[in-house]
PDB file of C-alpha atoms in Angstrom:
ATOM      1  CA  UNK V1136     -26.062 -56.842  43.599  1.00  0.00           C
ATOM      2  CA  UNK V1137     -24.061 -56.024  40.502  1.00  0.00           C
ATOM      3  CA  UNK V1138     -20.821 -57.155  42.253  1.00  0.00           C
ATOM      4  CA  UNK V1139     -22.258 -60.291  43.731  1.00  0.00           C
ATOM      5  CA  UNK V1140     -20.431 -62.467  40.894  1.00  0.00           C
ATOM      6  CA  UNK V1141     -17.018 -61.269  41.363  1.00  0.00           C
ATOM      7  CA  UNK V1142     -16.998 -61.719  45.037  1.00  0.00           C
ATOM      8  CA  UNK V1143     -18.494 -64.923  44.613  1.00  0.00           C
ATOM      9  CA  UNK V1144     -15.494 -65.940  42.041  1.00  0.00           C
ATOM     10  CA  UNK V1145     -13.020 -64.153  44.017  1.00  0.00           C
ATOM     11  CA  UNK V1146     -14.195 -66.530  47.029  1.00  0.00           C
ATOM     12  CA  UNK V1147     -14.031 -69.249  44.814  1.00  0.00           C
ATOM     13  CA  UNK V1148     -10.640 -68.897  44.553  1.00  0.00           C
ATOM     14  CA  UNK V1149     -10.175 -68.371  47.966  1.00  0.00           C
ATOM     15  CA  UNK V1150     -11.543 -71.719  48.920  1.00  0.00           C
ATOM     16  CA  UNK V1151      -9.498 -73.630  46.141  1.00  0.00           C
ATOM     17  CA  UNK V1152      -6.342 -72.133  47.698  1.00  0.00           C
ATOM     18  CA  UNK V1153      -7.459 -73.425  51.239  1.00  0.00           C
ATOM     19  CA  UNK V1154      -5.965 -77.574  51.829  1.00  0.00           C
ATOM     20  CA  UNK V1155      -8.032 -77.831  55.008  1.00  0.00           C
ATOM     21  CA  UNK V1156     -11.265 -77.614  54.358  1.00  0.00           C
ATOM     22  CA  UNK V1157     -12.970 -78.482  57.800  1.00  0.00           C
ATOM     23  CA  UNK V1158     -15.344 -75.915  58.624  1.00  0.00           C
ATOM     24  CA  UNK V1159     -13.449 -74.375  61.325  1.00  0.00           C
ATOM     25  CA  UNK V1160     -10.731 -73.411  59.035  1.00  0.00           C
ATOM     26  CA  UNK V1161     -13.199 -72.641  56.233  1.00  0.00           C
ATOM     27  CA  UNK V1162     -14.982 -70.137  58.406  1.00  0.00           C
ATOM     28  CA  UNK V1163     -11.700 -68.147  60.074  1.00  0.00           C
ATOM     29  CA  UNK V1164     -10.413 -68.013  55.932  1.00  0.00           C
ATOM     30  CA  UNK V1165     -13.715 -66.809  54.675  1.00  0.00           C
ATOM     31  CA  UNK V1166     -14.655 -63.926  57.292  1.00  0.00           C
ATOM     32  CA  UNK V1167     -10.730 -63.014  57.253  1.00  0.00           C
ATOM     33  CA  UNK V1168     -11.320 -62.312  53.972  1.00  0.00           C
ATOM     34  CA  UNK V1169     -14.349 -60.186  54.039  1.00  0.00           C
ATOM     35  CA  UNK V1170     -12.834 -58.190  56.678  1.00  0.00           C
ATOM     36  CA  UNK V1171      -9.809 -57.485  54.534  1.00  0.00           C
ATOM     37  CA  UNK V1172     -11.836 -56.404  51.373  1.00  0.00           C
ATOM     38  CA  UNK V1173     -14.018 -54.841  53.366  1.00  0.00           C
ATOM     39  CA  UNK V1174     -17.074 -56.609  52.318  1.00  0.00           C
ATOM     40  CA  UNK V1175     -20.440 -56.769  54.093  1.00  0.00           C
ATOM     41  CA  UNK V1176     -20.315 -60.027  55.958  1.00  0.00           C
ATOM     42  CA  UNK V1177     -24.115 -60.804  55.121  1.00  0.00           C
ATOM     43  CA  UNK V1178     -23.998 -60.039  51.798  1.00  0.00           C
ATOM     44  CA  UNK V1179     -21.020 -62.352  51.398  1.00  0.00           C
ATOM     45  CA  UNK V1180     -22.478 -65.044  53.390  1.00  0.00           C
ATOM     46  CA  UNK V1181     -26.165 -64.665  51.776  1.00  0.00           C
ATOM     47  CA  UNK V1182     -25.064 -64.803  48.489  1.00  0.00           C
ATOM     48  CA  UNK V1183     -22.715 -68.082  49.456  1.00  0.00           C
ATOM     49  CA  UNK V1184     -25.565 -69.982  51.023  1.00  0.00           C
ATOM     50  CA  UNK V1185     -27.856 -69.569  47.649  1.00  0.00           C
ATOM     51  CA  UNK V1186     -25.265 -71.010  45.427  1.00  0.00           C
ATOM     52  CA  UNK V1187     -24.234 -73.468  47.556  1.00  0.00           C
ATOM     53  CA  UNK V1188     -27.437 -74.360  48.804  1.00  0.00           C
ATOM     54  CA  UNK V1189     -30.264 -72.460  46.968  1.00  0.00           C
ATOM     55  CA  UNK V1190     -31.993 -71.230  50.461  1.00  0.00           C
ATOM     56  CA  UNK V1191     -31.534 -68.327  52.409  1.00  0.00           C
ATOM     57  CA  UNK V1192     -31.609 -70.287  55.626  1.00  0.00           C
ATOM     58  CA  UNK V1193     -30.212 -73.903  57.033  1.00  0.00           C
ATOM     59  CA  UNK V1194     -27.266 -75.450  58.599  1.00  0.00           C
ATOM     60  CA  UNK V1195     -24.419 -73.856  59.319  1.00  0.00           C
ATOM     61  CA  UNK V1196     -22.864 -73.037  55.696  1.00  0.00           C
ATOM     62  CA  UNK V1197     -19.510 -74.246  56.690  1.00  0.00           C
ATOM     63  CA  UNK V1198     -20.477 -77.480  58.013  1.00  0.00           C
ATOM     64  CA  UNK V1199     -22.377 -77.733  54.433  1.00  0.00           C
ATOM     65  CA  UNK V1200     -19.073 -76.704  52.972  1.00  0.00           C
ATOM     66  CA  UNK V1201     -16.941 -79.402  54.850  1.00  0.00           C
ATOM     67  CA  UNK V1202     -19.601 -82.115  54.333  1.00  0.00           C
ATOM     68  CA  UNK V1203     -19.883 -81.429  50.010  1.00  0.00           C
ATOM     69  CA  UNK V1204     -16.001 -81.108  49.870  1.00  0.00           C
ATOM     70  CA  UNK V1205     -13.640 -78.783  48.222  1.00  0.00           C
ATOM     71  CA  UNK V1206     -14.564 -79.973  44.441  1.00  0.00           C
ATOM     72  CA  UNK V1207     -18.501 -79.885  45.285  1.00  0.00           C
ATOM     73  CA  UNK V1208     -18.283 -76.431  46.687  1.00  0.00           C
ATOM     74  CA  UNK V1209     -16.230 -74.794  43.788  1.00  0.00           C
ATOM     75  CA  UNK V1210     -18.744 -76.696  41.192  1.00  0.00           C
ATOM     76  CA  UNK V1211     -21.488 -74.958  42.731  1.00  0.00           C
ATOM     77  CA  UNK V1212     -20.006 -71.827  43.317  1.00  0.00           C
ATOM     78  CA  UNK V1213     -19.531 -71.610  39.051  1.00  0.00           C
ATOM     79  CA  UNK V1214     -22.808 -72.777  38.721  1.00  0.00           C
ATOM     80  CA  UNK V1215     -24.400 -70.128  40.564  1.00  0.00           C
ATOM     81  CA  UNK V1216     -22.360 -66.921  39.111  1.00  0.00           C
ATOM     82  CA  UNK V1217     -23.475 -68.723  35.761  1.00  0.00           C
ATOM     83  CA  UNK V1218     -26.966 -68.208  36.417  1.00  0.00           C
ATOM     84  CA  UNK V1219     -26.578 -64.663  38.343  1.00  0.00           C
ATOM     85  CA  UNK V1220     -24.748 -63.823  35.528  1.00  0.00           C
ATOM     86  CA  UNK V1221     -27.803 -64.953  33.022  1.00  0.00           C
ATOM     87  CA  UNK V1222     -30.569 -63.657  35.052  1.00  0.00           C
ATOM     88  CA  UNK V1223     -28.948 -60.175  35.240  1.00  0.00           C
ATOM     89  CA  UNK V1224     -29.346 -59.945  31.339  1.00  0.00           C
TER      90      UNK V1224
END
């Protein structure tokens, strides 16, 4: 989707923002979030898991999240809007 890349940069910066980054805490921030913009959780989440992960389908994306790190997660997250970002060229 033609907003995918904002969101995903917009959650980017919610995640740098975040000091705990245990996956409990990481989940509650994350779907707080998409309930306050108003964003379709599984679009969200989809799009999350591919850049973070590059599958659809696997662990839990949080424990993933807590497990990489904060600096991990962030790297991948710019790495993936980079190549959304080429591919919708």
């Amino acid at each position: 989707k033609a907003d995918t890349p904002a969101q995903l940069m917009e959650l980017r910066q919610i995640l740098d923002d975040i000091s705990d980054m245990s996956a409990t805490v990481t989940e509650e921030t994350v779907k707080a979030w998409i309930t306050e913009k108003g964003y379709k959780i599984g679009d969200v989440m989809t799009a999350l898991r591919l850049v973070i992960v590059g599958e659809s389908r696997g662990p839990h994306i949080f424990d993933i999240i807590e497990w990489l790190g904060k600096e991990e997660t962030l790297k991948r997250i710019e790495r993936g809007v980079s190549v959304i970002g080429t591919s919708a060229l």
